[in-house]
Short mmCIF file of C-alpha atoms in Angstrom, two decimals:
data_model
loop_
_atom_site.label_atom_id
_atom_site.label_comp_id
_atom_site.label_asym_id
_atom_site.label_seq_id
_atom_site.Cartn_x
_atom_site.Cartn_y
_atom_site.Cartn_z
CA MET A 1 -10.24 7.91 30.54
CA ALA A 2 -8.19 7.56 27.41
CA LYS A 3 -7.17 10.71 25.98
CA LYS A 4 -8.44 10.97 22.42
CA ALA A 5 -6.56 9.97 19.23
CA GLU A 6 -5.57 13.87 18.34
CA GLU A 7 -3.81 14.01 21.74
CA LYS A 8 -2.24 10.60 22.30
CA GLY A 9 -1.20 9.44 18.94
CA PHE A 10 -0.71 5.99 17.23
CA THR A 11 0.03 3.53 20.01
CA PRO A 12 0.67 -0.01 18.42
CA THR A 13 2.95 -0.97 21.32
CA GLY A 14 2.10 1.19 24.24
CA VAL A 15 4.45 3.80 23.04
CA VAL A 16 3.53 7.20 22.12
CA TYR A 17 4.80 8.32 18.49
CA LYS A 18 5.07 12.01 18.06
CA SER A 19 5.42 11.39 14.17
CA THR A 20 1.85 10.15 13.57
CA LYS A 21 0.15 12.57 15.78
CA LEU A 22 -3.30 13.64 14.55
CA PRO A 23 -2.76 17.49 14.11
CA LYS A 24 -5.51 20.10 15.23
CA PRO A 25 -8.32 20.66 12.84
CA THR A 26 -9.35 23.63 11.29
CA SER A 27 -10.83 26.16 13.56
CA LYS A 28 -13.29 27.51 10.75
CA THR A 29 -16.56 27.36 10.48
CA HIS A 30 -18.59 26.31 7.52
CA ASP A 31 -19.57 29.90 6.69
CA LYS A 32 -15.67 30.92 6.48
CA LEU A 33 -15.05 28.09 4.08
CA GLY A 34 -18.03 29.25 1.75
CA LEU A 35 -19.91 26.45 2.73
CA LYS A 36 -23.73 26.79 2.32
CA LYS A 37 -26.47 23.91 3.42
CA LYS A 38 -26.28 22.24 0.18
CA ASP A 39 -22.27 22.15 0.41
CA LEU A 40 -22.81 20.21 3.73
CA LEU A 41 -25.37 18.11 2.64
CA ASN A 42 -23.41 17.08 -0.73
CA LEU A 43 -20.21 16.38 1.66
CA TYR A 44 -22.10 14.05 4.12
CA ASP A 45 -23.96 12.46 1.11
CA SER A 46 -20.34 11.51 -0.45
CA MET A 47 -18.90 10.48 2.96
CA TYR A 48 -21.66 8.22 3.72
CA ARG A 49 -22.22 6.81 0.07
CA GLN A 50 -18.31 5.73 0.07
CA ARG A 51 -18.69 3.62 3.70
CA ARG A 52 -21.85 2.04 2.96
CA PHE A 53 -20.28 1.06 -0.19
CA GLU A 54 -16.97 -0.44 1.43
CA GLU A 55 -18.94 -1.92 3.79
CA ARG A 56 -21.44 -4.11 1.20
CA ALA A 57 -18.23 -4.53 -1.14
CA ALA A 58 -16.73 -6.28 2.08
CA GLN A 59 -19.64 -8.55 2.57
CA MET A 60 -19.98 -9.55 -0.72
CA TYR A 61 -15.85 -10.46 -0.59
CA GLN A 62 -16.57 -12.57 2.22
CA LYS A 63 -19.73 -14.05 0.67
CA GLY A 64 -17.57 -15.01 -2.10
CA LYS A 65 -19.22 -13.13 -5.06
CA PHE A 66 -15.68 -11.96 -6.29
CA GLY A 67 -12.11 -12.73 -5.30
CA GLY A 68 -8.45 -10.84 -5.94
CA PHE A 69 -7.56 -8.02 -3.15
CA LEU A 70 -9.69 -5.72 -1.40
CA HIS A 71 -8.39 -2.62 0.47
CA LEU A 72 -11.27 -0.62 1.92
CA TYR A 73 -11.10 3.30 2.82
CA ILE A 74 -13.63 3.08 5.85
CA GLY A 75 -12.19 5.89 7.86
CA GLN A 76 -10.42 7.98 5.60
CA GLU A 77 -13.57 9.48 3.47
CA ALA A 78 -13.11 13.00 4.51
CA ILE A 79 -9.77 12.98 2.08
CA SER A 80 -11.34 12.12 -1.01
CA THR A 81 -14.59 14.15 -0.07
CA GLY A 82 -12.70 16.71 0.90
CA VAL A 83 -10.06 17.37 -1.74
CA VAL A 84 -12.67 16.62 -4.84
CA HIS A 85 -15.00 19.75 -3.17
CA ALA A 86 -11.65 22.10 -3.28
CA LEU A 87 -10.43 20.82 -6.70
CA ASN A 88 -11.96 21.96 -10.25
CA ASP A 89 -13.85 19.39 -12.01
CA ASP A 90 -11.06 18.81 -14.53
CA ASP A 91 -8.02 19.14 -12.11
CA ASP A 92 -6.35 15.47 -12.66
CA LEU A 93 -6.61 13.01 -9.91
CA ILE A 94 -4.77 9.81 -9.45
CA THR A 95 -4.15 7.51 -6.62
CA ALA A 96 -2.95 4.25 -5.57
CA TYR A 97 -4.79 0.74 -5.09
CA ARG A 98 -6.92 1.63 -1.87
CA ASP A 99 -9.21 3.96 -4.75
CA HIS A 100 -12.90 3.26 -4.51
CA GLY A 101 -13.36 5.95 -2.10
CA PHE A 102 -11.89 8.68 -4.80
CA ALA A 103 -13.98 7.22 -7.67
CA LEU A 104 -17.04 7.79 -6.00
CA ALA A 105 -16.49 10.58 -4.84
CA ARG A 106 -15.13 12.29 -8.16
CA GLY A 107 -18.59 11.28 -9.38
CA ALA A 108 -18.68 7.41 -10.86
CA THR A 109 -21.61 5.47 -10.03
CA SER A 110 -21.96 3.01 -7.26
CA ASP A 111 -23.11 0.57 -10.07
CA GLU A 112 -20.26 0.96 -12.23
CA CYS A 113 -17.73 0.80 -8.95
CA MET A 114 -19.61 -2.58 -7.92
CA ALA A 115 -19.68 -4.19 -11.36
CA GLU A 116 -15.73 -3.67 -11.28
CA LEU A 117 -15.06 -5.62 -8.30
CA PHE A 118 -17.54 -8.18 -9.77
CA GLY A 119 -15.17 -8.31 -12.69
CA LYS A 120 -18.49 -7.52 -15.08
CA ALA A 121 -18.64 -5.73 -18.55
CA THR A 122 -20.51 -2.75 -17.03
CA GLY A 123 -17.37 -1.78 -14.66
CA ILE A 124 -15.95 1.18 -14.36
CA SER A 125 -12.94 -0.48 -15.93
CA ASN A 126 -15.19 -2.71 -18.38
CA GLY A 127 -14.55 -5.65 -15.85
CA LYS A 128 -10.72 -5.67 -16.47
CA GLY A 129 -9.56 -3.66 -13.62
CA GLY A 130 -10.94 -5.33 -10.14
CA SER A 131 -10.75 -3.06 -7.20
CA MET A 132 -7.13 -1.92 -7.65
CA HIS A 133 -7.54 -0.40 -11.08
CA TYR A 134 -10.65 1.69 -11.55
CA PHE A 135 -10.37 4.84 -13.78
CA LYS A 136 -12.76 7.22 -15.46
CA LEU A 137 -11.09 9.48 -17.95
CA GLU A 138 -14.29 11.96 -18.38
CA LYS A 139 -14.09 12.58 -14.62
CA HIS A 140 -9.96 12.81 -14.88
CA PHE A 141 -9.78 10.13 -12.58
CA TRP A 142 -6.56 8.35 -13.48
CA GLY A 143 -6.63 5.37 -11.23
CA GLY A 144 -6.16 3.10 -9.16
CA HIS A 145 -2.37 1.55 -9.56
CA ALA A 146 -1.44 -1.18 -7.68
CA ILE A 147 2.21 -1.42 -7.83
CA VAL A 148 3.10 0.48 -4.71
CA GLY A 149 4.85 4.42 -5.80
CA ALA A 150 4.67 3.28 -9.19
CA HIS A 151 2.15 6.05 -10.37
CA ILE A 152 3.93 8.78 -8.60
CA PRO A 153 5.85 9.62 -12.14
CA LEU A 154 2.83 9.27 -13.76
CA ALA A 155 1.42 12.05 -11.79
CA ALA A 156 4.15 14.26 -12.86
CA GLY A 157 3.52 13.52 -16.48
CA LEU A 158 -0.01 14.81 -15.99
CA ALA A 159 1.35 17.55 -14.08
CA PHE A 160 3.89 18.39 -17.17
CA ALA A 161 1.32 18.14 -19.72
CA ASN A 162 -1.23 20.45 -18.13
CA LYS A 163 1.88 22.95 -18.06
CA TYR A 164 2.78 22.10 -21.69
CA ASN A 165 -0.52 23.11 -22.66
CA ASP A 166 -0.95 25.99 -20.67
CA SER A 167 -3.55 24.86 -18.83
CA ASP A 168 -4.22 25.83 -15.13
CA ARG A 169 -5.08 22.56 -14.20
CA VAL A 170 -3.38 20.73 -11.43
CA ALA A 171 -2.66 17.28 -10.84
CA VAL A 172 -3.14 15.88 -7.17
CA CYS A 173 -1.29 12.35 -6.85
CA PHE A 174 -2.35 10.10 -3.68
CA PHE A 175 -0.12 7.31 -2.00
CA GLY A 176 0.08 5.49 1.32
CA ASP A 177 2.95 6.17 3.49
CA GLY A 178 4.79 3.09 2.65
CA ALA A 179 4.99 4.51 -0.40
CA VAL A 180 7.22 7.37 0.71
CA ASP A 181 10.20 4.87 0.78
CA GLN A 182 9.99 4.06 -2.71
CA GLY A 183 12.67 5.08 -5.12
CA ALA A 184 10.32 6.72 -7.52
CA LEU A 185 9.05 9.03 -5.44
CA ASN A 186 12.30 11.10 -4.81
CA GLU A 187 13.32 10.67 -8.68
CA THR A 188 9.60 12.36 -9.27
CA PHE A 189 10.03 14.99 -6.35
CA ASN A 190 13.38 16.05 -8.03
CA MET A 191 12.22 16.37 -11.30
CA ALA A 192 9.04 18.07 -10.42
CA GLN A 193 10.87 20.78 -8.40
CA LEU A 194 13.56 21.14 -11.35
CA TRP A 195 10.57 21.74 -13.99
CA LYS A 196 8.50 23.42 -11.48
CA LEU A 197 5.27 21.16 -12.31
CA PRO A 198 1.79 22.26 -11.15
CA VAL A 199 1.24 18.92 -9.01
CA ILE A 200 0.44 18.31 -5.04
CA PHE A 201 1.69 15.17 -4.27
CA VAL A 202 -0.20 13.35 -0.61
CA VAL A 203 0.59 10.83 1.43
CA GLU A 204 -2.31 9.13 3.03
CA ASN A 205 -0.40 8.63 6.35
CA ASN A 206 -2.94 6.00 8.38
CA GLY A 207 -0.41 4.96 10.33
CA TYR A 208 0.80 1.22 9.17
CA SER A 209 2.49 0.27 5.89
CA MET A 210 0.34 -2.91 5.48
CA GLY A 211 1.30 -4.23 8.94
CA THR A 212 4.27 -2.09 9.97
CA ALA A 213 3.94 1.20 11.90
CA VAL A 214 5.41 3.87 10.21
CA GLU A 215 7.88 4.70 13.14
CA ARG A 216 8.94 1.43 12.09
CA HIS A 217 9.52 2.02 8.51
CA SER A 218 10.13 5.54 7.86
CA ALA A 219 12.83 7.77 9.75
CA GLY A 220 10.90 11.37 10.39
CA ASP A 221 8.04 13.23 9.64
CA LEU A 222 6.96 12.21 6.46
CA HIS A 223 6.27 15.52 5.12
CA LYS A 224 9.55 16.90 5.91
CA ARG A 225 10.96 15.17 2.77
CA GLY A 226 9.58 17.75 0.69
CA ASP A 227 12.53 19.77 2.52
CA ALA A 228 15.37 18.26 0.78
CA TYR A 229 13.84 19.33 -2.57
CA GLY A 230 12.99 22.62 -1.44
CA MET A 231 9.52 21.81 -1.95
CA LYS A 232 6.66 23.41 0.03
CA ASN A 233 4.76 21.02 2.60
CA ASP A 234 2.74 21.00 5.18
CA ILE A 235 0.91 18.53 7.33
CA VAL A 236 -3.03 18.25 7.68
CA ASN A 237 -5.77 16.29 9.74
CA GLY A 238 -7.45 14.03 7.56
CA MET A 239 -10.17 13.00 9.70
CA ASP A 240 -11.83 16.49 9.47
CA VAL A 241 -13.48 17.38 6.10
CA PHE A 242 -13.47 21.08 7.03
CA THR A 243 -9.66 21.01 7.35
CA ILE A 244 -9.09 19.24 3.82
CA ILE A 245 -11.17 21.32 2.24
CA GLU A 246 -9.36 24.75 3.84
CA LYS A 247 -5.83 23.13 2.93
CA PHE A 248 -6.62 21.93 -0.34
CA GLN A 249 -8.18 25.65 -1.51
CA GLU A 250 -4.88 27.11 -0.35
CA VAL A 251 -2.77 25.00 -2.06
CA ALA A 252 -4.44 24.39 -5.42
CA LYS A 253 -4.65 28.38 -5.52
CA ASP A 254 -0.79 28.50 -5.14
CA VAL A 255 -0.10 25.74 -7.08
CA ARG A 256 -2.04 27.25 -10.29
CA LYS A 257 -0.48 30.86 -9.47
CA ASN A 258 3.47 29.97 -9.22
CA GLN A 259 3.22 27.00 -10.98
CA GLU A 260 5.54 24.68 -8.46
CA PRO A 261 4.75 21.45 -6.63
CA TRP A 262 3.57 20.95 -3.22
CA PHE A 263 4.01 17.75 -0.64
CA LEU A 264 1.00 17.02 2.08
CA GLU A 265 1.28 14.72 4.78
CA ILE A 266 -2.73 13.62 5.85
CA ARG A 267 -2.80 12.25 8.77
CA THR A 268 -6.06 10.02 8.97
CA TYR A 269 -6.77 6.33 10.14
CA ARG A 270 -8.21 3.14 8.67
CA TYR A 271 -10.58 1.32 10.23
CA ARG A 272 -10.09 -2.22 8.51
CA GLY A 273 -6.80 -4.10 7.85
CA HIS A 274 -4.76 -3.31 5.19
CA SER A 275 -6.82 -5.99 2.86
CA MET A 276 -9.82 -8.40 3.61
CA SER A 277 -6.89 -10.82 4.41
CA ASP A 278 -5.16 -8.96 7.22
CA PRO A 279 -7.00 -9.17 10.56
CA GLY A 280 -5.25 -6.07 12.12
CA ASN A 281 -3.30 -7.92 15.06
CA TYR A 282 -0.76 -5.31 15.13
CA ARG A 283 -2.82 -2.87 16.82
CA THR A 284 -4.79 -2.88 19.29
CA LYS A 285 -8.84 -2.63 19.73
CA ASP A 286 -8.31 0.65 22.23
CA GLU A 287 -6.51 2.15 19.82
CA LEU A 288 -9.07 1.70 17.23
CA GLU A 289 -11.84 2.64 19.32
CA GLU A 290 -9.92 6.06 20.26
CA PHE A 291 -9.80 6.95 16.12
CA LYS A 292 -13.36 6.66 16.06
CA GLN A 293 -14.14 9.06 18.24
CA SER A 294 -12.71 11.31 15.29
CA ASP A 295 -14.70 9.39 12.96
CA PRO A 296 -15.23 12.16 9.85
CA ILE A 297 -18.86 11.06 8.76
CA GLU A 298 -19.80 11.43 12.69
CA ARG A 299 -17.96 14.99 13.27
CA LEU A 300 -19.65 16.16 10.23
CA LYS A 301 -23.32 14.79 11.43
CA THR A 302 -22.49 16.37 14.77
CA TYR A 303 -21.50 19.51 13.34
CA VAL A 304 -24.71 20.47 11.26
CA LEU A 305 -27.22 18.91 13.66
CA ASP A 306 -25.95 20.74 16.61
CA LYS A 307 -25.62 24.19 14.86
CA LYS A 308 -29.10 23.22 13.22
CA LEU A 309 -27.91 23.80 10.03
CA VAL A 310 -29.92 20.47 8.64
CA LYS A 311 -32.35 18.23 10.25
CA GLN A 312 -31.86 14.81 11.56
CA GLU A 313 -34.69 13.79 8.94
CA GLU A 314 -32.35 15.16 6.16
CA LEU A 315 -29.56 12.60 6.95
CA ASP A 316 -31.98 10.15 7.75
CA GLU A 317 -33.45 10.73 4.04
CA ILE A 318 -29.50 10.47 2.62
CA ASN A 319 -28.91 7.34 4.84
CA LYS A 320 -31.71 5.57 3.43
CA LYS A 321 -31.22 6.53 -0.21
CA ILE A 322 -27.94 5.70 -0.59
CA ASP A 323 -28.59 2.69 1.29
CA LYS A 324 -31.07 1.27 -1.33
CA GLU A 325 -28.49 2.70 -4.25
CA VAL A 326 -25.58 0.17 -3.00
CA LEU A 327 -28.10 -2.54 -2.47
CA ASP A 328 -29.25 -1.87 -6.15
CA ALA A 329 -25.50 -1.95 -7.39
CA ILE A 330 -25.01 -5.15 -6.10
CA ASP A 331 -27.63 -6.87 -8.01
CA PHE A 332 -26.49 -4.43 -11.10
CA ALA A 333 -23.46 -6.48 -10.47
CA GLU A 334 -24.81 -9.77 -10.45
CA GLU A 335 -27.13 -9.20 -13.27
CA SER A 336 -24.31 -7.91 -15.23
CA ASP A 337 -22.46 -10.26 -18.02
CA PHE A 338 -18.83 -10.93 -17.91
CA PRO A 339 -16.52 -9.32 -20.96
CA GLU A 340 -16.93 -11.21 -24.27
CA PRO A 341 -13.32 -12.92 -24.99
CA GLU A 342 -12.59 -10.79 -27.43
CA ALA A 343 -12.75 -7.83 -24.99
CA LEU A 344 -9.01 -9.43 -24.07
CA PHE A 345 -7.75 -8.09 -27.27
CA GLN A 346 -9.36 -4.19 -26.55
CA HIS A 347 -7.38 -1.45 -24.93
CA VAL A 348 -4.05 -2.95 -25.55
CA TYR A 349 -1.28 -0.91 -26.61
CA VAL A 350 0.51 -2.02 -29.59
CA GLU A 351 2.40 -0.18 -32.59
CA ASP A 352 3.79 -1.74 -35.36
CA ASP A 353 6.26 0.34 -36.61
CA PHE A 354 8.99 1.43 -33.59
CA PRO A 355 11.13 4.26 -35.08
CA PHE A 356 13.38 3.91 -32.43
CA VAL A 357 14.07 0.69 -32.86
CA LYS A 358 16.88 -0.43 -35.63
#
């Protein structure tokens, strides 16, 4: 019998890769993390909503309802859900192009998220951003960014603004393992440590940069990049929502208190290809099935049922509610209008007088 993913690690070519082995999840139970029944139901609600939204989005894409790129978050839902639970509502979040899960976890509606995919004016970015550029200022969600690593300096800017304004807010920046090799990351790490910025940098290491295994594009354990800058760092199991909550509560508290950056490597796994055009031929079906044994939704479901914290009927009710919600979101998106031509000139930055230009 094949060992579980936590024991074996990523094996795209039959080689056991040490640096992509999932670390052990936390041993803390829900009560030790301060989680009540309501919290457990909310965690399940958030993860299931993200999963169903992404599955329906994929179906709509395949039906030709919208075009462009579509990067799904299926398998990684414990990260967005756990982080949002652990942080304050006014902490700043910024991420890359696999952004639907974070927007939904932070409180964006299924309606506005689906409408954005369809390019409609009722979308979360008014139909102008599409899949990779979700944005919701009132939720302190700063996007959705398509260029690999380009948003990492922006996170430092958010953190600098918080520090300059004597705020206790922290900025949290997510990016994929491919972004770790971008020059902008190293430049930002340097400045963040020099200026002691309250920012948490997080690499979601799902094992592959598009179709290239992490062991083939990055040398060494990714979180240890922080050592070069004297930056606190650690590695976290991203398939267990309790582990995410525990670590981010700890790190956010430290960042607020000491006003200095952290770098976390979250080891996780995406079930679908890099994007909808990716058949995933670089990995085996056995590998995928191994990681599904650590499915974050099933882990939480098994936990709450085994400990008799919630009833199956309560989870079924959440499933039913969200299934309808996401289907209704598709109807909402299809019935919504496209942006008017005049919208092309809205939300465009322009300055008539540039004082630094002579």
